[in-house]
Short mmCIF file of N, CA and C in Angstrom, two decimals:
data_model
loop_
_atom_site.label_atom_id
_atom_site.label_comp_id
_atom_site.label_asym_id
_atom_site.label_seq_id
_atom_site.Cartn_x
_atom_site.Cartn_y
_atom_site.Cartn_z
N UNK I 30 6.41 12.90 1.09
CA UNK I 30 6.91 12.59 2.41
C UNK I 30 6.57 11.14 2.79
N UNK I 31 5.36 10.66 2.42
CA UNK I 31 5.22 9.29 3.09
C UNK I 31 5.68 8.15 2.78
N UNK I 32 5.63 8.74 0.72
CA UNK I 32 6.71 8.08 0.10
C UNK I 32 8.00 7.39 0.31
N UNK I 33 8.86 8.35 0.53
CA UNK I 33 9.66 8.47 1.09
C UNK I 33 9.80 8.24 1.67
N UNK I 34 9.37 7.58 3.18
CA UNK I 34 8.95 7.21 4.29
C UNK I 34 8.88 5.60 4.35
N UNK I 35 7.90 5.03 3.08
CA UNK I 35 7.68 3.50 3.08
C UNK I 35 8.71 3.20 2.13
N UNK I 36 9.70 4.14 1.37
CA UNK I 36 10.72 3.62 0.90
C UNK I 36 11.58 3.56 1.64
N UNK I 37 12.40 4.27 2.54
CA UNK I 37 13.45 4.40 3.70
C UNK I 37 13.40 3.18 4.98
N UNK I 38 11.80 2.75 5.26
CA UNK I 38 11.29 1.54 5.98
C UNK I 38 11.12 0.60 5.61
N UNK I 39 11.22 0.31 4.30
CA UNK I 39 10.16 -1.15 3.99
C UNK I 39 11.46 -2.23 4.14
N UNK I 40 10.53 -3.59 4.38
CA UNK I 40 11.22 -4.81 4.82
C UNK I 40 11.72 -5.50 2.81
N UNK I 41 13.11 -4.60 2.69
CA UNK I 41 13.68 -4.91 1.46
C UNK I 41 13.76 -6.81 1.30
N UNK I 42 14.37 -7.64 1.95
CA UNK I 42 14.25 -9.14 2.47
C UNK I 42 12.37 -9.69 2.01
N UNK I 43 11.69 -8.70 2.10
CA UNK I 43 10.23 -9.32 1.61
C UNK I 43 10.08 -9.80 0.28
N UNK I 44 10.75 -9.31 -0.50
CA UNK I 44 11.02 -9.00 -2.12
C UNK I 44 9.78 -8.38 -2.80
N UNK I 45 8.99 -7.72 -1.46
CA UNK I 45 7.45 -6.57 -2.27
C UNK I 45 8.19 -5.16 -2.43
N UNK I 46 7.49 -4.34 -3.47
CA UNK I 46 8.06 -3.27 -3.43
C UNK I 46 6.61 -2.10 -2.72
N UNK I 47 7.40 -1.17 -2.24
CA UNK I 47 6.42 0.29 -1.98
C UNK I 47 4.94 0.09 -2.92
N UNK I 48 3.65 0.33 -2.66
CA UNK I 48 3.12 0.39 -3.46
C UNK I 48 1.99 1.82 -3.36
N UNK I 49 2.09 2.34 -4.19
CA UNK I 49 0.94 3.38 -4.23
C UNK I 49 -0.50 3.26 -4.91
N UNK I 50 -1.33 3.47 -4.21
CA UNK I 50 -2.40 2.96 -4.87
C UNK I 50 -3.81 4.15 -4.79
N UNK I 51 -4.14 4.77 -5.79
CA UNK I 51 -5.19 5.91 -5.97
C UNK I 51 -6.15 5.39 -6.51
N UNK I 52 -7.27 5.91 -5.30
CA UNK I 52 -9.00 5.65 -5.62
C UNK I 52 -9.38 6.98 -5.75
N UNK I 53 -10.83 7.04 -5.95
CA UNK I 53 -11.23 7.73 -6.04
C UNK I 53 -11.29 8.54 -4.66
N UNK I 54 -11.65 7.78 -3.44
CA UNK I 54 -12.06 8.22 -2.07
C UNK I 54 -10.77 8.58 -1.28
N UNK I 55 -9.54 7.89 -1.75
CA UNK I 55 -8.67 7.88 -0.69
C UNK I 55 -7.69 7.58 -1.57
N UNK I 56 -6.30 7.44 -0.91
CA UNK I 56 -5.01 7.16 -1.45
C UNK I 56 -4.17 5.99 -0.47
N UNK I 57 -3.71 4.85 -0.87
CA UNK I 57 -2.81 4.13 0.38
C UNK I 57 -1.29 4.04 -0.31
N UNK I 58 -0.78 3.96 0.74
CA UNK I 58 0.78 4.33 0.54
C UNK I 58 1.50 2.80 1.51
N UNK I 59 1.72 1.80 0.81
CA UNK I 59 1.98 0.66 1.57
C UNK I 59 3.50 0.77 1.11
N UNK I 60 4.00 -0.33 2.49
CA UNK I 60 5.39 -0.39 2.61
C UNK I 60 5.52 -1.62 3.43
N UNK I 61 6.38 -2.73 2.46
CA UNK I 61 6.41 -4.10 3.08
C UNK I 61 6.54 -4.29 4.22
N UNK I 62 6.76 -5.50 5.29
CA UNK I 62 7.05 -5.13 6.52
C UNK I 62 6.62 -4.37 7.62
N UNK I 63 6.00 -5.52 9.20
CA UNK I 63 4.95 -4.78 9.72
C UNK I 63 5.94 -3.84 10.63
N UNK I 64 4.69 -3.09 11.34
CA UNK I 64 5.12 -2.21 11.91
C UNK I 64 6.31 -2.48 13.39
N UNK I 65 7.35 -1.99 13.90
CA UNK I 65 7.85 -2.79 15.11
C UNK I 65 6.94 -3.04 16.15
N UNK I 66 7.37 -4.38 16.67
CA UNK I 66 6.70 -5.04 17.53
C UNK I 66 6.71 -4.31 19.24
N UNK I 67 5.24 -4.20 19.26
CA UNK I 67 4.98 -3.55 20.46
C UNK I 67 5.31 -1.56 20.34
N UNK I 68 5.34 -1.09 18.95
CA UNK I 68 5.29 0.23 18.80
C UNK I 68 4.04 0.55 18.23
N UNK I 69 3.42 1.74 18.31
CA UNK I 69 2.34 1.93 17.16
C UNK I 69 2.55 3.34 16.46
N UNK I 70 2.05 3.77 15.53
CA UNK I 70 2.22 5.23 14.98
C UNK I 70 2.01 6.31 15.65
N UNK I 71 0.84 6.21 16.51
CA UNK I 71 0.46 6.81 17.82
C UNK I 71 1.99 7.42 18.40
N UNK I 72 2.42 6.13 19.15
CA UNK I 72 3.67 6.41 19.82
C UNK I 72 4.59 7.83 18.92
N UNK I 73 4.85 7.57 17.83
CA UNK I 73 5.93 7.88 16.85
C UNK I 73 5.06 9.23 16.53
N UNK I 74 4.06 9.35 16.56
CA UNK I 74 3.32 10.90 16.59
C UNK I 74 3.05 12.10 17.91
N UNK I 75 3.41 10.98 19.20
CA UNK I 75 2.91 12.20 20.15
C UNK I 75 3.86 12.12 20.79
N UNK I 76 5.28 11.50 20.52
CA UNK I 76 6.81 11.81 21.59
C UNK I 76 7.77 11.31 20.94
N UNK I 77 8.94 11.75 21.15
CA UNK I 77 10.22 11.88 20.41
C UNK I 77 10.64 10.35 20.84
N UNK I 78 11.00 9.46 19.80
CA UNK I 78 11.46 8.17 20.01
C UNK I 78 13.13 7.94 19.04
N UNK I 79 12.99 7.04 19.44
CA UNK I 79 14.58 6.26 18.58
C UNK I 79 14.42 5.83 17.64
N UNK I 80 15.06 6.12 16.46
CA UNK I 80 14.84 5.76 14.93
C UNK I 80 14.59 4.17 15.06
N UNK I 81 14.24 3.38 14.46
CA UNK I 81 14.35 2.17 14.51
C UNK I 81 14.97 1.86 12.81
N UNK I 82 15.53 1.94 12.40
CA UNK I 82 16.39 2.15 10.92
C UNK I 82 15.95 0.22 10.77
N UNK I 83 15.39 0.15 9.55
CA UNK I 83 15.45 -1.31 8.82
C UNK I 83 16.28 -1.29 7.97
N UNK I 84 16.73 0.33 7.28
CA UNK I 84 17.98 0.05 6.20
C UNK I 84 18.54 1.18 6.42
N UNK I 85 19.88 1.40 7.18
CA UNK I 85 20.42 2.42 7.79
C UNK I 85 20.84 3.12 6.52
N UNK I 86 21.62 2.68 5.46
CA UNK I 86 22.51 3.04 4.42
C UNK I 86 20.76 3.45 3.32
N UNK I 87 20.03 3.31 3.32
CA UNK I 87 18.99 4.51 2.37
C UNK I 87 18.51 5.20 3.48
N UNK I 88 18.36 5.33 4.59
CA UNK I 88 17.57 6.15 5.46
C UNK I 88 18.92 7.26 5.54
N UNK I 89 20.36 6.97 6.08
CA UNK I 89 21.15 8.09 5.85
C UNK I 89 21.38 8.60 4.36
N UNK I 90 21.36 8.11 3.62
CA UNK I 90 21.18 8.88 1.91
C UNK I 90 19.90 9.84 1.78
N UNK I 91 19.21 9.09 2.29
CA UNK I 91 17.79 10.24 2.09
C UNK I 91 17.92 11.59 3.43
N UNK I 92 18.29 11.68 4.29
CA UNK I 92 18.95 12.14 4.93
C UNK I 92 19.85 13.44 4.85
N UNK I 93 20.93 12.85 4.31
CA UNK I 93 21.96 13.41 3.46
C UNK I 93 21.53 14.22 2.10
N UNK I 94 20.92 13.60 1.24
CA UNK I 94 20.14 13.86 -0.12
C UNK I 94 18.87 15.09 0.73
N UNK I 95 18.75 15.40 1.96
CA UNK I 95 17.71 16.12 2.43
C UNK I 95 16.23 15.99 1.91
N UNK I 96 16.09 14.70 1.44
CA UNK I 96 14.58 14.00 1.15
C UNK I 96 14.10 13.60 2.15
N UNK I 97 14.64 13.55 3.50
CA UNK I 97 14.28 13.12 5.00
C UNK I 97 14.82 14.32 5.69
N UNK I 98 14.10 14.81 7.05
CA UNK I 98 14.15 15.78 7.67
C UNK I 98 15.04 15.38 8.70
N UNK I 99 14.23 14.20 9.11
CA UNK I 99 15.72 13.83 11.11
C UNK I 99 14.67 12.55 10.79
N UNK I 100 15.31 11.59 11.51
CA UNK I 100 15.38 10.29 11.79
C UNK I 100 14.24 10.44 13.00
N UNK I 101 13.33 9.70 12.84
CA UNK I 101 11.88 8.82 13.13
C UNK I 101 11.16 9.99 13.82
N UNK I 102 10.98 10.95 12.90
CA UNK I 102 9.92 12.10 12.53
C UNK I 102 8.92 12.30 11.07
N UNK I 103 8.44 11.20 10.72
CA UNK I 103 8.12 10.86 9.62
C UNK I 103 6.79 10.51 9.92
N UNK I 104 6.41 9.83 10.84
CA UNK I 104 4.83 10.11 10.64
C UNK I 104 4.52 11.34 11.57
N UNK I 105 5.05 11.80 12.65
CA UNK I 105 4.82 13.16 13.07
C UNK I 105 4.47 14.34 12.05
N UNK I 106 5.05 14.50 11.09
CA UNK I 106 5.58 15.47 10.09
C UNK I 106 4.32 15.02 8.93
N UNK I 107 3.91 13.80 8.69
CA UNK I 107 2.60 13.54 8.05
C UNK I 107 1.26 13.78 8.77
N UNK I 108 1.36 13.25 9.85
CA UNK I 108 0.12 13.79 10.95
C UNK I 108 0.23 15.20 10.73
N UNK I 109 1.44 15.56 11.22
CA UNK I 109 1.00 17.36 11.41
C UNK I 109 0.48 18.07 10.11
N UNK I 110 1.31 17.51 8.89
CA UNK I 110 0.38 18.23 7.39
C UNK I 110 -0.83 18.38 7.19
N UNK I 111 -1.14 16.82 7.38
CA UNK I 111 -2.59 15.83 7.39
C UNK I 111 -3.49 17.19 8.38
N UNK I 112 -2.97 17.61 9.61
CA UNK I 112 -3.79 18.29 10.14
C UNK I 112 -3.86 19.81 9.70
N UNK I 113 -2.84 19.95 9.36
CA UNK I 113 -2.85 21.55 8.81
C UNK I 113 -4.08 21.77 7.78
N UNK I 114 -4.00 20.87 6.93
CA UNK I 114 -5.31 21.05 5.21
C UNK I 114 -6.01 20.14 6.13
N UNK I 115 -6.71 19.70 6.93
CA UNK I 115 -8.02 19.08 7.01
C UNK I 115 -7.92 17.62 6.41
N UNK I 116 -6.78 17.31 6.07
CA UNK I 116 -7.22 16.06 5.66
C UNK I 116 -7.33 14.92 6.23
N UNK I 117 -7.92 13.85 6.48
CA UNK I 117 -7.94 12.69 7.79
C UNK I 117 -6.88 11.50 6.96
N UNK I 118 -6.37 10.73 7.99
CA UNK I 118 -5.10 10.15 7.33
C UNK I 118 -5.34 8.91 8.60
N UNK I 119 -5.06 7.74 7.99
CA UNK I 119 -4.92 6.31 8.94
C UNK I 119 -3.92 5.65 8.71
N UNK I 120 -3.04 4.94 9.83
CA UNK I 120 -2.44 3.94 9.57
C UNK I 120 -2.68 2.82 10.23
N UNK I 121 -2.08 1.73 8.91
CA UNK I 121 -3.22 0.67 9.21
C UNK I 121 -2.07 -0.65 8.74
N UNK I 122 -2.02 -1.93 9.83
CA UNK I 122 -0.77 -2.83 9.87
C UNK I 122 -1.59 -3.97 9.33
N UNK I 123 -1.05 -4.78 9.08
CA UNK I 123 -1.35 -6.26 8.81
C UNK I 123 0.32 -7.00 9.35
N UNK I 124 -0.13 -8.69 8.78
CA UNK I 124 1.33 -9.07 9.40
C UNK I 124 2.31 -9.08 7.90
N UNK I 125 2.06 -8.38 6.78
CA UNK I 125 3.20 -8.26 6.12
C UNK I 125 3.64 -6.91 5.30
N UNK I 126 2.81 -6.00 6.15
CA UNK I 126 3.50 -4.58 5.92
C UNK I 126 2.44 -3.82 6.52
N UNK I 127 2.79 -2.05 6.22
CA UNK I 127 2.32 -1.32 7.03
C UNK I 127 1.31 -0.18 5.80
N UNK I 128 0.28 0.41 5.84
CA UNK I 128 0.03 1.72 5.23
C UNK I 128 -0.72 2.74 5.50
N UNK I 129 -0.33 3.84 4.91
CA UNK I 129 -0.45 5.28 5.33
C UNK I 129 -2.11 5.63 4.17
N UNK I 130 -2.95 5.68 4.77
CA UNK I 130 -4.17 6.04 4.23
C UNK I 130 -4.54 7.31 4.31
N UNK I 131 -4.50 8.31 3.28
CA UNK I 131 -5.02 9.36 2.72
C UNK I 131 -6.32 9.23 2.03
N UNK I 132 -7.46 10.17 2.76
CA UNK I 132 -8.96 10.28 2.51
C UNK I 132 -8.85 11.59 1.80
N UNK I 133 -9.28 11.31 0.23
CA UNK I 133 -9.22 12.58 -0.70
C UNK I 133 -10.18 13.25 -0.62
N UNK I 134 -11.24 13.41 0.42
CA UNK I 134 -12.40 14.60 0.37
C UNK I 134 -11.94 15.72 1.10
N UNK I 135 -10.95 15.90 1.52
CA UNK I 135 -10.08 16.92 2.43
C UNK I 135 -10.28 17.87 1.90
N UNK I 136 -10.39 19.47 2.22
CA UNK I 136 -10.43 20.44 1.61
C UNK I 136 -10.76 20.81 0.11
N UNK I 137 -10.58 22.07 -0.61
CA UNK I 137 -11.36 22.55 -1.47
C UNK I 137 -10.80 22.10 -2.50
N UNK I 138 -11.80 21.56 -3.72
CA UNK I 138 -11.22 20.75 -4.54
C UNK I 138 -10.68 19.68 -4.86
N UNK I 139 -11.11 18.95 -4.02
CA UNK I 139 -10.37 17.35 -3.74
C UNK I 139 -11.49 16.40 -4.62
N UNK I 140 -11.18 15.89 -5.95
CA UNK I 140 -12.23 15.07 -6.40
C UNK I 140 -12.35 15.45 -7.46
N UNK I 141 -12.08 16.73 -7.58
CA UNK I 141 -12.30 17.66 -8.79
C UNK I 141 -11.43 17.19 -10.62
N UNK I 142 -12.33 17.06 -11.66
CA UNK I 142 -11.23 17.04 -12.47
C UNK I 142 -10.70 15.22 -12.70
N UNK I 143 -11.37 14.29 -11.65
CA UNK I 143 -11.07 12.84 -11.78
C UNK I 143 -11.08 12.36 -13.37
N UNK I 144 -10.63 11.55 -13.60
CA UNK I 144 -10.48 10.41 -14.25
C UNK I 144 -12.22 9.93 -14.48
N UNK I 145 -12.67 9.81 -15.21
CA UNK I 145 -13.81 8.86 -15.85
C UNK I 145 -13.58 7.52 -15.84
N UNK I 146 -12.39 6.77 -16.00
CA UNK I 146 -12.08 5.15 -16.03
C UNK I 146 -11.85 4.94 -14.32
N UNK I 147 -11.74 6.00 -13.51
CA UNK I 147 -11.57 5.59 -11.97
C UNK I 147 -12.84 4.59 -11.54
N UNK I 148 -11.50 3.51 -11.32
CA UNK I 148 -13.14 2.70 -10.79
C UNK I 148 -13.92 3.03 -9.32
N UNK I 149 -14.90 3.13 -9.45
CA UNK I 149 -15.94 2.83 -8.04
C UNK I 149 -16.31 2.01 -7.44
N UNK I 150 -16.20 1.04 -8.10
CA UNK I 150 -16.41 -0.16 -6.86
C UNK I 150 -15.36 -0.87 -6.63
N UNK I 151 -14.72 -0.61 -5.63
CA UNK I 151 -13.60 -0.92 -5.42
C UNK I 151 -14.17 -2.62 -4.09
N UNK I 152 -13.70 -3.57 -4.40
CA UNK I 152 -14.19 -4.45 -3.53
C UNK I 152 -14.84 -4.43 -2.45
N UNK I 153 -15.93 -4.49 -1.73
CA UNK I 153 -15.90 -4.29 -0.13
C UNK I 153 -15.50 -5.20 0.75
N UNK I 154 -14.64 -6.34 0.72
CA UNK I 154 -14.64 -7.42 1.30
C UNK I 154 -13.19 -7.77 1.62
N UNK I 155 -12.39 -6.99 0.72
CA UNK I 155 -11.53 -7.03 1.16
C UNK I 155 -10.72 -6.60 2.64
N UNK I 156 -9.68 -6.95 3.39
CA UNK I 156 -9.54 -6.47 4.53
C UNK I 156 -8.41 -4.68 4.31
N UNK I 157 -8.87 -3.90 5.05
CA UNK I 157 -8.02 -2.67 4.80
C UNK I 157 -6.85 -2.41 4.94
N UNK I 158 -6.28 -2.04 4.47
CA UNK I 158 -4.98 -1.78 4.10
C UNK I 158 -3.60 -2.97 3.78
N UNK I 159 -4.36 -3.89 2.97
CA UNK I 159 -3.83 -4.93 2.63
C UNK I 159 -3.23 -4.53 0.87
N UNK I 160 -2.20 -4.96 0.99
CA UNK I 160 -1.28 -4.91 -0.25
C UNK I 160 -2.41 -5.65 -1.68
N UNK I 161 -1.40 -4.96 -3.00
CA UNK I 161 -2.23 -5.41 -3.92
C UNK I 161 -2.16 -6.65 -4.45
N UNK I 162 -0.86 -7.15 -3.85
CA UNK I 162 -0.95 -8.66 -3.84
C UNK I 162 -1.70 -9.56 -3.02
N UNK I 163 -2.07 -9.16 -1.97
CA UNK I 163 -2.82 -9.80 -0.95
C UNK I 163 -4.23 -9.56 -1.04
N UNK I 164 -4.78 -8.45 -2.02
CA UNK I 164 -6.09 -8.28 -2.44
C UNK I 164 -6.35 -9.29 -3.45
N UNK I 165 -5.19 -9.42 -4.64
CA UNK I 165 -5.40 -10.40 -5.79
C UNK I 165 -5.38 -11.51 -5.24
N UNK I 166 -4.66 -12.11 -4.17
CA UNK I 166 -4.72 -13.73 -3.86
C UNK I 166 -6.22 -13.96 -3.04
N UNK I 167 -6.82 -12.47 -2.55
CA UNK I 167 -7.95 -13.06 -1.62
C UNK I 167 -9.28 -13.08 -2.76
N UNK I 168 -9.05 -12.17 -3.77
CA UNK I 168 -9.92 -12.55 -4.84
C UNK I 168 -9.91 -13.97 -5.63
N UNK I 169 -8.68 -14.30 -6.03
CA UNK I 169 -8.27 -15.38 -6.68
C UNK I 169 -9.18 -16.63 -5.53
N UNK I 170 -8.52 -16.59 -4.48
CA UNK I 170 -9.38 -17.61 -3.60
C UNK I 170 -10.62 -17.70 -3.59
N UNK I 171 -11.61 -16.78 -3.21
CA UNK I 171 -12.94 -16.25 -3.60
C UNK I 171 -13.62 -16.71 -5.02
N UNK I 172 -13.03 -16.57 -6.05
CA UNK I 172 -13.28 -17.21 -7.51
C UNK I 172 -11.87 -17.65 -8.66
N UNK I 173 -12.00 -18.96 -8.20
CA UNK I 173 -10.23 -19.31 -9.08
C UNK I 173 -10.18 -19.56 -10.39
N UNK I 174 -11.83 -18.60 -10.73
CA UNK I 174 -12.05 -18.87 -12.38
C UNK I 174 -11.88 -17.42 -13.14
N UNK I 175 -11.09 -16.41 -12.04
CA UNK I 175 -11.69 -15.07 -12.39
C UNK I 175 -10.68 -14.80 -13.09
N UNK I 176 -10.38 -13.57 -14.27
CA UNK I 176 -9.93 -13.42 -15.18
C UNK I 176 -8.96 -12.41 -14.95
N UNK I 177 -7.49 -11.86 -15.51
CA UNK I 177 -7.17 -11.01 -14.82
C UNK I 177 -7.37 -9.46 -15.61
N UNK I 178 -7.99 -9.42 -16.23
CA UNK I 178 -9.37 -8.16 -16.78
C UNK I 178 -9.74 -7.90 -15.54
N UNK I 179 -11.02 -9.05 -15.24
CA UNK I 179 -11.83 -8.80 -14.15
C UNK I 179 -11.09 -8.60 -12.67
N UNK I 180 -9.76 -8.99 -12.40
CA UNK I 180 -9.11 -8.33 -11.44
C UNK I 180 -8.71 -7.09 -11.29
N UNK I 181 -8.27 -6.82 -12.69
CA UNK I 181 -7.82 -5.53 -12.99
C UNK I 181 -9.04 -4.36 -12.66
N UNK I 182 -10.35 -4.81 -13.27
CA UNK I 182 -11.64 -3.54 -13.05
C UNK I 182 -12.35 -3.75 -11.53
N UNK I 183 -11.97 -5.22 -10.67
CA UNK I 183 -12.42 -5.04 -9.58
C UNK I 183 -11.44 -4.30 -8.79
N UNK I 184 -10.26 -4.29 -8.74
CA UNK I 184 -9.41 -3.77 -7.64
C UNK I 184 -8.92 -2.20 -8.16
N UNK I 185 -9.18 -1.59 -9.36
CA UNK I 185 -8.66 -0.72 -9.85
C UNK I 185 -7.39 -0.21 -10.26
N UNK I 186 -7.08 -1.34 -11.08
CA UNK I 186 -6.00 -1.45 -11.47
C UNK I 186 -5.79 -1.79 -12.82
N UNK I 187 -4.61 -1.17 -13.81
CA UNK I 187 -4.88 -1.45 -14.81
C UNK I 187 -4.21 -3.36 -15.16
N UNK I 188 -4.63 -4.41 -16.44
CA UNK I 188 -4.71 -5.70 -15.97
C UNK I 188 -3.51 -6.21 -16.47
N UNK I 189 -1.80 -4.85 -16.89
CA UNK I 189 -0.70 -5.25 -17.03
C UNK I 189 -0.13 -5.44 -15.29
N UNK I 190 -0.99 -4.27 -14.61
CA UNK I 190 -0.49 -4.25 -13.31
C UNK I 190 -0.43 -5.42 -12.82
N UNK I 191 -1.93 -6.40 -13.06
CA UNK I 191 -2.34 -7.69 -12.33
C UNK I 191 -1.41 -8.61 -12.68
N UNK I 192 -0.92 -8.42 -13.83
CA UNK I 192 -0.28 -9.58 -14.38
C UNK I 192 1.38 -9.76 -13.80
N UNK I 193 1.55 -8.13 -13.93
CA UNK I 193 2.95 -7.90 -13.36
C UNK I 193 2.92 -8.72 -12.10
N UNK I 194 2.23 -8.12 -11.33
CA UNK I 194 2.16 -8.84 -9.57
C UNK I 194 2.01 -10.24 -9.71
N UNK I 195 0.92 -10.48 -10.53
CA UNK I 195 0.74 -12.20 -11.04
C UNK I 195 1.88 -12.89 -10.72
N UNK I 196 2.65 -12.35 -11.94
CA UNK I 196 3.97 -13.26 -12.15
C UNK I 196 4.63 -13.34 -11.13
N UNK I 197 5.20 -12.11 -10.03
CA UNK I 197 5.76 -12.04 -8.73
C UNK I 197 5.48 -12.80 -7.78
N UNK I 198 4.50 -13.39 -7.63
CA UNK I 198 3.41 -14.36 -6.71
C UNK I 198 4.20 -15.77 -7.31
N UNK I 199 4.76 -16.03 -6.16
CA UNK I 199 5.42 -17.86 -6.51
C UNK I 199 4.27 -18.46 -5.88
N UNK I 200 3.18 -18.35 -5.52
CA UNK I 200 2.08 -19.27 -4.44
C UNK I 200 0.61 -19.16 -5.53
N UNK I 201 0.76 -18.88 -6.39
CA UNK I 201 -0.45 -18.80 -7.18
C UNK I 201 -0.27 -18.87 -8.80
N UNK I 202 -0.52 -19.96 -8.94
CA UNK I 202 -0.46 -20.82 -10.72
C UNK I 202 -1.71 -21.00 -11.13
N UNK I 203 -1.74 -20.98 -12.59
CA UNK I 203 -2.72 -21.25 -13.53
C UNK I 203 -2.63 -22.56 -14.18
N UNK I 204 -3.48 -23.25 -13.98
CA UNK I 204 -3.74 -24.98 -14.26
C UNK I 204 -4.78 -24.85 -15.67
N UNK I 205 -4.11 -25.31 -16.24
CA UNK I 205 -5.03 -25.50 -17.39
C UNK I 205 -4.54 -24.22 -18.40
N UNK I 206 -5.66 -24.69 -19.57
CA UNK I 206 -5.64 -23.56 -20.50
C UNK I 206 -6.73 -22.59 -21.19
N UNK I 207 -6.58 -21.49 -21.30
CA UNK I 207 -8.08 -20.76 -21.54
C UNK I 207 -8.83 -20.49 -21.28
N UNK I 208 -9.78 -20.74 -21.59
CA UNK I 208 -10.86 -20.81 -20.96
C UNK I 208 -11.44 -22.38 -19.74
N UNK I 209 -10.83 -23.36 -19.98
CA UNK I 209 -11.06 -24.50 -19.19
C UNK I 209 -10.01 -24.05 -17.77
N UNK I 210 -9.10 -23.30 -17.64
CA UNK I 210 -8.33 -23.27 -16.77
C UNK I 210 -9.15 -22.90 -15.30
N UNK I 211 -8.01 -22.63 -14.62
CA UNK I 211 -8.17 -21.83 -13.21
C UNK I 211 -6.87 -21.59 -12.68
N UNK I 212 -7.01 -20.77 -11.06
CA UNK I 212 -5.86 -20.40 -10.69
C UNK I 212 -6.05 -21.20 -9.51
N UNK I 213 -4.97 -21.43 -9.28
CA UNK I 213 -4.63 -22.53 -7.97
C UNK I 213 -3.52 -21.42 -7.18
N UNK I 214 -4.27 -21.42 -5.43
CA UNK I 214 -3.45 -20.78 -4.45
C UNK I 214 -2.74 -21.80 -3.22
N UNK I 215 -1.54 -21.85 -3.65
CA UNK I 215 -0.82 -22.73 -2.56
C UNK I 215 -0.97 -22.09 -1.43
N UNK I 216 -0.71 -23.12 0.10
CA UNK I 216 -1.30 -22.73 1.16
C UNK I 216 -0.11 -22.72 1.86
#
């Protein structure tokens, strides 16, 4: 559902895509493009409002396709799940998109059965609910000698992911070669 949700909303014109991202503690569900100005999720959870459609032609396909229930009942319909199983759920804006935070200690069995390569230390310094591009450029800034291995095991991600996003990033180049190099973040 939320999926679905930051795909039907996201600011397509950004050229970021949906991103899903699983920790150990929690789950974020980002979707380019902030939230409308002067609305909050709040609003869109405790009274019936007006769709605000960013892409009318996938929001009526999903719709139609019955992958969407009714038009701008989408975080209502996540709140209300979220409350049914116990699970606590945040949303959380910045100024270049929006995400839906799922806390995996929710009910019985949540944790169970993980992954051994899940990383645990997931940065603390980063700001919350910031995209995984906007985590890699605030690391990159932080140390412009860091490797994208070591991006990959700090942010929890595997380091084709880093590279993929790497390349997507027109504001952040590698000067030099090898080991003498670094990454340079245009401002």
């Amino acid at each position: 559902m939320a999926v679905i949700n930051a795909f039907a909303h996201r600011r397509i014109e950004s050229g970021q895509s949906v991103e899903v991202a699983v920790y150990r503690s929690f789950i974020d569900i980002y979707s380019p493009g902030r939230f409308p100005e002067g609305m909050t999720p709040q609003l869109f959870i405790e009274q019936p409002l007006a769709p605000i459609r960013r892409n009318p032609l996938i929001t009526r396909t999903l719709y139609y396709s019955k992958d969407m229930e009714s038009f701008a009942t989408g975080l209502r319909r996540i709140q209300d799940a979220c409350d049914k199983v116990g699970c606590k759920v945040e949303y959380r804006g910045n100024d270049y998109g929006f995400t839906v935070r799922f806390h995996r200690h929710c009910g019985e069995g949540w944790g169970t059965g993980m992954s051994a390569n899940v990383p645990q230390d997931v940065s603390q310094d980063v700001p919350q609910g910031a995209s995984l591009k906007d985590r890699i450029r605030d690391e990159v800034v932080r140390n412009n000698k860091i490797t994208q291995s070591e991006l990959a095991e700090k942010l929890g991600v595997s380091r084709k992911t880093i590279s993929r996003n790497m390349k997507e990033m027109q504001d952040i180049h590698y000067v030099g070669s090898g080991y003498s190099g670094h990454w340079e973040v245009e401002r």
